[in-house]
């Protein structure tokens, strides 16, 4: 299995890079998958996104094995927080604090890995 050099973490936007939403393949998302595979032809990138995920969901995944790599990726591209806004009384400050917690968890578990926020 090729080494993961770039890891995308996030919600439905990230999941769509695999051509799926809620774990199911959709023909209308195949163009996104094709672009992802074209730009990362050696399968050295992974897209770990789940539709509907919020910062707290991603943080749970990170704390429970999502970042278990023999060789950590050089870059994590993070796209999370959209689903927090306007839900369950979450406001901009709560969303910021959730994103901050996710970034700090990534940096703690993958020292030396750079984090890119999108």
CSV table of N, CA, C and O in Angstrom, one decimal:
chain,number,residue,atom,x,y,z
A,1,UNK,N,0.9,-1.2,0.0
A,1,UNK,CA,0.0,0.0,0.0
A,1,UNK,C,0.9,1.2,0.0
A,1,UNK,O,1.8,1.3,0.8
A,2,UNK,N,0.7,2.2,-0.9
A,2,UNK,CA,1.5,3.4,-1.0
A,2,UNK,C,1.4,4.2,0.3
A,2,UNK,O,0.4,4.3,0.9
A,3,UNK,N,2.5,4.9,0.5
A,3,UNK,CA,2.5,5.8,1.7
A,3,UNK,C,1.6,7.0,1.4
A,3,UNK,O,1.5,7.6,0.3
A,4,UNK,N,0.8,7.4,2.5
A,4,UNK,CA,-0.1,8.6,2.4
A,4,UNK,C,0.8,9.8,2.6
A,4,UNK,O,1.3,10.0,3.7
A,5,UNK,N,1.0,10.6,1.6
A,5,UNK,CA,1.8,11.9,1.8
A,5,UNK,C,0.9,13.1,2.0
A,5,UNK,O,1.4,14.0,2.7
A,6,UNK,N,-0.3,13.1,1.5
A,6,UNK,CA,-1.3,14.2,1.8
A,6,UNK,C,-2.6,13.6,2.3
A,6,UNK,O,-3.1,12.7,1.6
A,7,UNK,N,-3.0,14.0,3.4
A,7,UNK,CA,-4.3,13.5,4.0
A,7,UNK,C,-5.3,14.7,4.0
A,7,UNK,O,-5.0,15.7,4.6
A,8,UNK,N,-6.4,14.4,3.4
A,8,UNK,CA,-7.6,15.4,3.5
A,8,UNK,C,-8.5,14.9,4.5
A,8,UNK,O,-9.0,13.8,4.5
A,9,UNK,N,-8.8,15.8,5.5
A,9,UNK,CA,-9.8,15.5,6.5
A,9,UNK,C,-10.9,16.5,6.5
A,9,UNK,O,-10.7,17.7,6.2
A,10,UNK,N,-12.1,16.0,6.7
A,10,UNK,CA,-13.2,16.9,6.7
A,10,UNK,C,-14.6,16.3,6.6
A,10,UNK,O,-14.9,15.2,7.1
A,11,UNK,N,-15.5,17.0,5.9
A,11,UNK,CA,-16.9,16.7,5.8
A,11,UNK,C,-17.3,16.2,4.4
A,11,UNK,O,-16.5,15.6,3.8
A,12,UNK,N,-18.5,16.5,4.0
A,12,UNK,CA,-19.0,16.1,2.7
A,12,UNK,C,-18.1,16.6,1.5
A,12,UNK,O,-18.0,15.9,0.5
A,13,UNK,N,-17.5,17.8,1.7
A,13,UNK,CA,-16.7,18.3,0.6
A,13,UNK,C,-15.5,17.4,0.4
A,13,UNK,O,-15.1,17.1,-0.7
A,14,UNK,N,-14.9,16.9,1.5
A,14,UNK,CA,-13.8,16.0,1.4
A,14,UNK,C,-14.2,14.6,1.0
A,14,UNK,O,-13.6,14.0,0.1
A,15,UNK,N,-15.3,14.1,1.5
A,15,UNK,CA,-15.8,12.8,1.1
A,15,UNK,C,-16.1,12.8,-0.4
A,15,UNK,O,-15.8,11.8,-1.1
A,16,UNK,N,-16.6,13.9,-1.0
A,16,UNK,CA,-16.9,13.9,-2.4
A,16,UNK,C,-15.7,13.7,-3.3
A,16,UNK,O,-15.8,13.2,-4.5
A,17,UNK,N,-14.5,13.9,-2.8
A,17,UNK,CA,-13.2,13.6,-3.5
A,17,UNK,C,-13.1,12.1,-3.9
A,17,UNK,O,-12.4,11.8,-4.8
A,18,UNK,N,-13.8,11.3,-3.1
A,18,UNK,CA,-13.8,9.8,-3.3
A,18,UNK,C,-15.0,9.5,-4.3
A,18,UNK,O,-15.1,8.3,-4.6
A,19,UNK,N,-15.8,10.4,-4.6
A,19,UNK,CA,-17.0,10.2,-5.5
A,19,UNK,C,-18.1,9.6,-4.7
A,19,UNK,O,-19.1,9.0,-5.2
A,20,UNK,N,-18.1,9.8,-3.3
A,20,UNK,CA,-19.2,9.3,-2.5
A,20,UNK,C,-19.8,10.4,-1.7
A,20,UNK,O,-19.2,11.5,-1.4
A,21,UNK,N,-21.0,10.2,-1.2
A,21,UNK,CA,-21.7,11.0,-0.2
A,21,UNK,C,-22.4,10.0,0.7
A,21,UNK,O,-23.1,9.1,0.2
A,22,UNK,N,-22.3,10.2,2.0
A,22,UNK,CA,-22.8,9.2,3.0
A,22,UNK,C,-22.4,7.8,2.7
A,22,UNK,O,-23.2,6.9,2.9
A,23,UNK,N,-21.2,7.6,2.2
A,23,UNK,CA,-20.6,6.3,1.9
A,23,UNK,C,-21.1,5.6,0.6
A,23,UNK,O,-20.7,4.5,0.3
A,24,UNK,N,-22.0,6.3,-0.1
A,24,UNK,CA,-22.5,5.7,-1.4
A,24,UNK,C,-22.0,6.4,-2.6
A,24,UNK,O,-21.9,7.6,-2.6
A,25,UNK,N,-21.6,5.6,-3.6
A,25,UNK,CA,-21.1,6.2,-4.9
A,25,UNK,C,-22.2,6.8,-5.7
A,25,UNK,O,-23.3,6.3,-5.8
A,26,UNK,N,-21.9,8.0,-6.2
A,26,UNK,CA,-22.8,8.7,-7.1
A,26,UNK,C,-22.2,9.1,-8.4
A,26,UNK,O,-21.1,9.6,-8.4
A,27,UNK,N,-22.8,8.8,-9.5
A,27,UNK,CA,-22.3,9.1,-10.8
A,27,UNK,C,-21.9,10.5,-11.0
A,27,UNK,O,-20.9,10.9,-11.6
A,28,UNK,N,-22.8,11.4,-10.4
A,28,UNK,CA,-22.6,12.8,-10.6
A,28,UNK,C,-21.3,13.3,-9.8
A,28,UNK,O,-20.8,14.4,-10.1
A,29,UNK,N,-20.8,12.5,-9.0
A,29,UNK,CA,-19.5,12.9,-8.2
A,29,UNK,C,-18.3,12.3,-8.9
A,29,UNK,O,-17.2,12.5,-8.4
A,30,UNK,N,-18.5,11.5,-9.9
A,30,UNK,CA,-17.3,10.8,-10.5
A,30,UNK,C,-16.3,11.8,-11.1
A,30,UNK,O,-15.1,11.5,-11.1
A,31,UNK,N,-16.7,13.0,-11.5
A,31,UNK,CA,-15.8,14.0,-12.1
A,31,UNK,C,-14.9,14.4,-10.9
A,31,UNK,O,-13.7,14.7,-11.2
A,32,UNK,N,-15.4,14.6,-9.7
A,32,UNK,CA,-14.6,15.0,-8.6
A,32,UNK,C,-13.5,14.0,-8.3
A,32,UNK,O,-12.4,14.3,-8.0
A,33,UNK,N,-14.0,12.7,-8.3
A,33,UNK,CA,-13.1,11.6,-8.1
A,33,UNK,C,-12.0,11.6,-9.1
A,33,UNK,O,-10.8,11.4,-8.8
A,34,UNK,N,-12.3,11.7,-10.4
A,34,UNK,CA,-11.4,11.7,-11.5
A,34,UNK,C,-10.3,12.8,-11.3
A,34,UNK,O,-9.1,12.6,-11.6
A,35,UNK,N,-10.8,14.0,-10.9
A,35,UNK,CA,-9.8,15.1,-10.7
A,35,UNK,C,-8.9,14.8,-9.5
A,35,UNK,O,-7.7,15.0,-9.7
A,36,UNK,N,-9.4,14.3,-8.5
A,36,UNK,CA,-8.6,13.9,-7.3
A,36,UNK,C,-7.6,12.8,-7.7
A,36,UNK,O,-6.4,13.0,-7.4
A,37,UNK,N,-8.0,11.8,-8.5
A,37,UNK,CA,-7.0,10.8,-8.9
A,37,UNK,C,-6.0,11.3,-9.9
A,37,UNK,O,-4.9,10.8,-10.0
A,38,UNK,N,-6.4,12.3,-10.7
A,38,UNK,CA,-5.5,12.8,-11.7
A,38,UNK,C,-4.4,13.6,-11.0
A,38,UNK,O,-3.2,13.5,-11.4
A,39,UNK,N,-4.8,14.4,-10.0
A,39,UNK,CA,-3.8,15.2,-9.3
A,39,UNK,C,-2.9,14.4,-8.3
A,39,UNK,O,-1.9,14.9,-7.9
A,40,UNK,N,-3.4,13.3,-7.9
A,40,UNK,CA,-2.7,12.4,-7.0
A,40,UNK,C,-2.6,11.0,-7.6
A,40,UNK,O,-3.2,10.1,-7.1
A,41,UNK,N,-1.9,10.9,-8.7
A,41,UNK,CA,-1.9,9.6,-9.5
A,41,UNK,C,-1.3,8.4,-8.8
A,41,UNK,O,-1.7,7.3,-9.2
A,42,UNK,N,-0.5,8.6,-7.9
A,42,UNK,CA,0.2,7.4,-7.2
A,42,UNK,C,-0.6,7.0,-6.0
A,42,UNK,O,-0.1,6.2,-5.2
A,43,UNK,N,-1.8,7.5,-5.8
A,43,UNK,CA,-2.6,7.1,-4.6
A,43,UNK,C,-1.9,7.5,-3.3
A,43,UNK,O,-2.0,6.7,-2.4
A,44,UNK,N,-1.1,8.5,-3.4
A,44,UNK,CA,-0.4,8.9,-2.2
A,44,UNK,C,-1.2,9.9,-1.3
A,44,UNK,O,-0.7,10.5,-0.4
A,45,UNK,N,-2.4,10.2,-1.7
A,45,UNK,CA,-3.3,11.0,-1.0
A,45,UNK,C,-4.5,10.2,-0.6
A,45,UNK,O,-5.0,9.3,-1.3
A,46,UNK,N,-5.1,10.6,0.6
A,46,UNK,CA,-6.3,9.9,1.1
A,46,UNK,C,-7.3,11.0,1.4
A,46,UNK,O,-6.9,12.1,1.9
A,47,UNK,N,-8.5,10.8,1.2
A,47,UNK,CA,-9.6,11.7,1.6
A,47,UNK,C,-10.5,11.0,2.6
A,47,UNK,O,-11.2,10.1,2.3
A,48,UNK,N,-10.3,11.4,3.9
A,48,UNK,CA,-11.1,10.9,5.0
A,48,UNK,C,-12.1,11.9,5.4
A,48,UNK,O,-12.0,12.7,6.3
A,49,UNK,N,-13.2,12.0,4.6
A,49,UNK,CA,-14.3,12.9,4.9
A,49,UNK,C,-15.6,12.1,5.1
A,49,UNK,O,-15.8,11.1,4.5
A,50,UNK,N,-16.4,12.6,6.0
A,50,UNK,CA,-17.8,12.0,6.2
A,50,UNK,C,-18.8,13.1,6.1
A,50,UNK,O,-18.7,14.1,6.8
A,51,UNK,N,-19.8,12.9,5.2
A,51,UNK,CA,-20.8,13.9,5.0
A,51,UNK,C,-21.5,14.2,6.4
A,51,UNK,O,-21.9,13.3,7.1
A,52,UNK,N,-21.8,15.5,6.6
A,52,UNK,CA,-22.5,15.9,7.8
A,52,UNK,C,-21.6,16.1,9.0
A,52,UNK,O,-22.0,16.5,10.0
A,53,UNK,N,-20.3,15.7,8.9
A,53,UNK,CA,-19.4,15.8,10.0
A,53,UNK,C,-19.3,17.2,10.5
A,53,UNK,O,-19.2,18.2,9.7
A,54,UNK,N,-19.2,17.4,11.8
A,54,UNK,CA,-18.9,18.6,12.5
A,54,UNK,C,-17.6,18.5,13.2
A,54,UNK,O,-17.0,17.4,13.2
A,55,UNK,N,-17.1,19.6,13.7
A,55,UNK,CA,-15.7,19.6,14.3
A,55,UNK,C,-15.7,18.5,15.4
A,55,UNK,O,-14.7,17.8,15.5
A,56,UNK,N,-16.7,18.4,16.2
A,56,UNK,CA,-16.7,17.4,17.3
A,56,UNK,C,-16.6,16.0,16.8
A,56,UNK,O,-16.0,15.1,17.4
A,57,UNK,N,-17.3,15.7,15.6
A,57,UNK,CA,-17.3,14.4,15.0
A,57,UNK,C,-15.8,14.0,14.6
A,57,UNK,O,-15.3,12.9,14.8
A,58,UNK,N,-15.2,15.0,13.9
A,58,UNK,CA,-13.9,14.8,13.4
A,58,UNK,C,-12.9,14.6,14.5
A,58,UNK,O,-12.0,13.7,14.5
A,59,UNK,N,-13.0,15.4,15.6
A,59,UNK,CA,-12.2,15.3,16.7
A,59,UNK,C,-12.3,13.9,17.4
A,59,UNK,O,-11.3,13.3,17.7
A,60,UNK,N,-13.5,13.4,17.4
A,60,UNK,CA,-13.7,12.0,18.0
A,60,UNK,C,-13.0,11.0,17.1
A,60,UNK,O,-12.3,10.1,17.6
A,61,UNK,N,-13.1,11.1,15.8
A,61,UNK,CA,-12.4,10.2,14.9
A,61,UNK,C,-10.9,10.3,15.1
A,61,UNK,O,-10.2,9.2,15.1
A,62,UNK,N,-10.3,11.5,15.3
A,62,UNK,CA,-8.9,11.6,15.4
A,62,UNK,C,-8.4,11.0,16.7
A,62,UNK,O,-7.3,10.4,16.8
A,63,UNK,N,-9.2,11.1,17.8
A,63,UNK,CA,-8.8,10.6,19.1
A,63,UNK,C,-9.0,9.1,19.1
A,63,UNK,O,-8.6,8.4,20.1
A,64,UNK,N,-9.7,8.5,18.1
A,64,UNK,CA,-10.0,7.1,18.2
A,64,UNK,C,-9.4,6.3,17.0
A,64,UNK,O,-10.0,5.4,16.4
A,65,UNK,N,-8.2,6.7,16.5
A,65,UNK,CA,-7.5,5.9,15.5
A,65,UNK,C,-7.4,6.4,14.1
A,65,UNK,O,-6.7,5.8,13.3
A,66,UNK,N,-8.1,7.5,13.8
A,66,UNK,CA,-8.1,8.0,12.4
A,66,UNK,C,-6.7,8.4,11.9
A,66,UNK,O,-6.4,8.3,10.7
A,67,UNK,N,-5.8,8.7,12.8
A,67,UNK,CA,-4.5,9.2,12.4
A,67,UNK,C,-3.4,8.1,12.7
A,67,UNK,O,-2.2,8.5,12.9
A,68,UNK,N,-3.8,6.9,12.7
A,68,UNK,CA,-2.8,5.8,12.9
A,68,UNK,C,-2.1,5.5,11.6
A,68,UNK,O,-2.6,4.7,10.8
A,69,UNK,N,-0.9,6.1,11.4
A,69,UNK,CA,-0.1,5.8,10.2
A,69,UNK,C,1.2,5.3,10.7
A,69,UNK,O,1.8,5.8,11.6
A,70,UNK,N,1.8,4.4,9.9
A,70,UNK,CA,3.2,3.9,10.2
A,70,UNK,C,4.1,5.1,9.8
A,70,UNK,O,5.1,5.4,10.5
A,71,UNK,N,3.8,5.7,8.7
A,71,UNK,CA,4.6,6.9,8.2
A,71,UNK,C,3.6,8.1,8.1
A,71,UNK,O,2.8,8.1,7.2
A,72,UNK,N,3.7,9.0,9.0
A,72,UNK,CA,2.7,10.1,9.0
A,72,UNK,C,2.8,10.9,7.7
A,72,UNK,O,3.8,11.1,7.1
A,73,UNK,N,1.6,11.5,7.2
A,73,UNK,CA,1.7,12.3,6.0
A,73,UNK,C,2.4,13.6,6.3
A,73,UNK,O,2.5,14.1,7.4
A,74,UNK,N,2.9,14.2,5.2
A,74,UNK,CA,3.7,15.4,5.3
A,74,UNK,C,2.7,16.6,5.5
A,74,UNK,O,3.1,17.6,6.1
A,75,UNK,N,1.5,16.5,4.9
A,75,UNK,CA,0.5,17.6,5.0
A,75,UNK,C,-0.9,17.0,5.3
A,75,UNK,O,-1.2,16.0,4.7
A,76,UNK,N,-1.6,17.7,6.1
A,76,UNK,CA,-3.0,17.4,6.3
A,76,UNK,C,-3.7,18.6,5.9
A,76,UNK,O,-3.5,19.8,6.3
A,77,UNK,N,-4.7,18.4,5.0
A,77,UNK,CA,-5.6,19.5,4.5
A,77,UNK,C,-6.9,19.3,5.2
A,77,UNK,O,-7.5,18.3,5.1
A,78,UNK,N,-7.3,20.4,5.9
A,78,UNK,CA,-8.4,20.3,6.8
A,78,UNK,C,-9.5,21.2,6.3
A,78,UNK,O,-9.4,22.4,6.0
A,79,UNK,N,-10.7,20.6,6.1
A,79,UNK,CA,-11.9,21.3,5.6
A,79,UNK,C,-13.1,20.9,6.5
A,79,UNK,O,-13.7,19.9,6.3
A,80,UNK,N,-13.3,21.6,7.6
A,80,UNK,CA,-14.3,21.2,8.6
A,80,UNK,C,-14.8,22.5,9.2
A,80,UNK,O,-14.2,23.6,9.2
A,81,UNK,N,-16.1,22.5,9.7
A,81,UNK,CA,-16.7,23.6,10.4
A,81,UNK,C,-17.9,24.1,9.8
A,81,UNK,O,-18.8,24.7,10.4
A,82,UNK,N,-18.1,23.9,8.5
A,82,UNK,CA,-19.3,24.4,7.8
A,82,UNK,C,-20.6,23.8,8.4
A,82,UNK,O,-21.6,24.6,8.6
A,83,UNK,N,-20.6,22.6,8.8
A,83,UNK,CA,-21.8,21.9,9.4
A,83,UNK,C,-22.0,22.4,10.8
A,83,UNK,O,-23.1,22.1,11.3
A,84,UNK,N,-21.1,23.0,11.4
A,84,UNK,CA,-21.3,23.5,12.8
A,84,UNK,C,-22.2,24.8,12.8
A,84,UNK,O,-22.9,25.0,13.7
A,85,UNK,N,-22.0,25.6,11.8
A,85,UNK,CA,-22.6,26.9,11.8
A,85,UNK,C,-24.1,26.8,11.6
A,85,UNK,O,-24.6,26.2,10.7
A,86,UNK,N,-24.8,27.4,12.5
A,86,UNK,CA,-26.3,27.5,12.5
A,86,UNK,C,-27.0,26.2,13.0
A,86,UNK,O,-28.2,26.1,12.9
A,87,UNK,N,-26.2,25.3,13.6
A,87,UNK,CA,-26.8,24.1,14.2
A,87,UNK,C,-26.7,24.1,15.7
A,87,UNK,O,-25.6,24.4,16.2
A,88,UNK,N,-27.7,23.6,16.4
A,88,UNK,CA,-27.6,23.4,17.8
A,88,UNK,C,-27.0,24.5,18.6
A,88,UNK,O,-26.1,24.3,19.5
A,89,UNK,N,-27.3,25.7,18.2
A,89,UNK,CA,-26.8,26.9,19.0
A,89,UNK,C,-25.3,27.1,18.8
A,89,UNK,O,-24.7,27.9,19.5
A,90,UNK,N,-24.6,26.4,17.9
A,90,UNK,CA,-23.2,26.7,17.6
A,90,UNK,C,-23.1,28.0,16.9
A,90,UNK,O,-23.9,28.4,16.0
A,91,UNK,N,-22.1,28.8,17.4
A,91,UNK,CA,-21.9,30.1,16.8
A,91,UNK,C,-20.5,30.1,16.2
A,91,UNK,O,-19.8,29.1,16.3
A,92,UNK,N,-20.0,31.3,15.7
A,92,UNK,CA,-18.7,31.4,15.1
A,92,UNK,C,-17.6,31.0,16.1
A,92,UNK,O,-16.6,30.4,15.8
A,93,UNK,N,-17.7,31.5,17.4
A,93,UNK,CA,-16.7,31.2,18.4
A,93,UNK,C,-16.6,29.7,18.7
A,93,UNK,O,-15.5,29.1,18.7
A,94,UNK,N,-17.8,29.0,18.8
A,94,UNK,CA,-17.8,27.6,19.0
A,94,UNK,C,-17.1,26.9,17.9
A,94,UNK,O,-16.4,25.9,18.1
A,95,UNK,N,-17.4,27.3,16.7
A,95,UNK,CA,-16.9,26.7,15.5
A,95,UNK,C,-15.3,26.9,15.4
A,95,UNK,O,-14.6,25.9,15.2
A,96,UNK,N,-14.9,28.1,15.7
A,96,UNK,CA,-13.5,28.4,15.8
A,96,UNK,C,-12.8,27.5,16.8
A,96,UNK,O,-11.7,26.9,16.5
A,97,UNK,N,-13.4,27.4,18.0
A,97,UNK,CA,-12.7,26.5,19.0
A,97,UNK,C,-12.7,25.1,18.6
A,97,UNK,O,-11.7,24.4,19.0
A,98,UNK,N,-13.7,24.6,17.9
A,98,UNK,CA,-13.7,23.2,17.4
A,98,UNK,C,-12.6,23.0,16.4
A,98,UNK,O,-11.9,22.0,16.5
A,99,UNK,N,-12.5,23.9,15.5
A,99,UNK,CA,-11.4,23.8,14.5
A,99,UNK,C,-10.0,23.9,15.2
A,99,UNK,O,-9.2,23.1,14.8
A,100,UNK,N,-9.9,24.7,16.1
A,100,UNK,CA,-8.6,24.8,16.9
A,100,UNK,C,-8.3,23.5,17.6
A,100,UNK,O,-7.2,23.1,17.5
A,101,UNK,N,-9.3,22.9,18.2
A,101,UNK,CA,-9.1,21.6,18.9
A,101,UNK,C,-8.7,20.5,17.9
A,101,UNK,O,-7.8,19.7,18.2
A,102,UNK,N,-9.3,20.5,16.7
A,102,UNK,CA,-8.9,19.6,15.7
A,102,UNK,C,-7.4,19.8,15.3
A,102,UNK,O,-6.6,18.8,15.2
A,103,UNK,N,-7.1,21.0,15.0
A,103,UNK,CA,-5.7,21.3,14.6
A,103,UNK,C,-4.7,20.9,15.6
A,103,UNK,O,-3.7,20.3,15.3
A,104,UNK,N,-5.0,21.2,16.9
A,104,UNK,CA,-4.1,20.9,18.0
A,104,UNK,C,-3.9,19.4,18.1
A,104,UNK,O,-2.8,18.9,18.4
A,105,UNK,N,-5.0,18.7,17.9
A,105,UNK,CA,-5.0,17.2,18.0
A,105,UNK,C,-4.1,16.6,16.9
A,105,UNK,O,-3.3,15.7,17.1
A,106,UNK,N,-4.3,17.1,15.7
A,106,UNK,CA,-3.5,16.7,14.6
A,106,UNK,C,-2.0,16.9,14.8
A,106,UNK,O,-1.1,16.1,14.7
A,107,UNK,N,-1.6,18.1,15.3
A,107,UNK,CA,-0.3,18.5,15.6
A,107,UNK,C,0.3,17.6,16.7
A,107,UNK,O,1.5,17.3,16.7
A,108,UNK,N,-0.5,17.3,17.7
A,108,UNK,CA,0.0,16.4,18.8
A,108,UNK,C,0.3,15.0,18.3
A,108,UNK,O,1.3,14.4,18.6
A,109,UNK,N,-0.7,14.5,17.5
A,109,UNK,CA,-0.6,13.1,17.1
A,109,UNK,C,0.4,12.9,15.9
A,109,UNK,O,0.9,11.8,15.7
A,110,UNK,N,0.6,13.9,15.1
A,110,UNK,CA,1.4,13.9,13.9
A,110,UNK,C,2.5,15.0,13.9
A,110,UNK,O,2.5,15.9,13.1
A,111,UNK,N,3.4,14.9,14.9
A,111,UNK,CA,4.4,16.0,15.0
A,111,UNK,C,5.2,16.1,13.7
A,111,UNK,O,5.6,15.0,13.1
A,112,UNK,N,5.5,17.3,13.2
A,112,UNK,CA,6.2,17.5,12.0
A,112,UNK,C,5.3,17.6,10.8
A,112,UNK,O,5.8,18.0,9.7
A,113,UNK,N,4.1,17.2,10.9
A,113,UNK,CA,3.1,17.3,9.8
A,113,UNK,C,2.6,18.7,9.7
A,113,UNK,O,2.3,19.3,10.7
A,114,UNK,N,2.5,19.3,8.5
A,114,UNK,CA,2.0,20.6,8.3
A,114,UNK,C,0.5,20.5,8.2
A,114,UNK,O,0.0,19.6,7.6
A,115,UNK,N,-0.3,21.5,8.6
A,115,UNK,CA,-1.7,21.5,8.5
A,115,UNK,C,-2.1,22.7,7.7
A,115,UNK,O,-1.7,23.9,7.9
A,116,UNK,N,-2.9,22.5,6.7
A,116,UNK,CA,-3.4,23.5,5.8
A,116,UNK,C,-4.9,23.6,6.0
A,116,UNK,O,-5.7,22.7,5.8
A,117,UNK,N,-5.4,24.8,6.4
A,117,UNK,CA,-6.9,25.0,6.6
A,117,UNK,C,-7.5,25.5,5.3
A,117,UNK,O,-6.9,26.5,4.7
A,118,UNK,N,-8.6,25.0,4.9
A,118,UNK,CA,-9.3,25.5,3.7
A,118,UNK,C,-10.6,26.0,4.1
A,118,UNK,O,-11.2,25.8,5.2
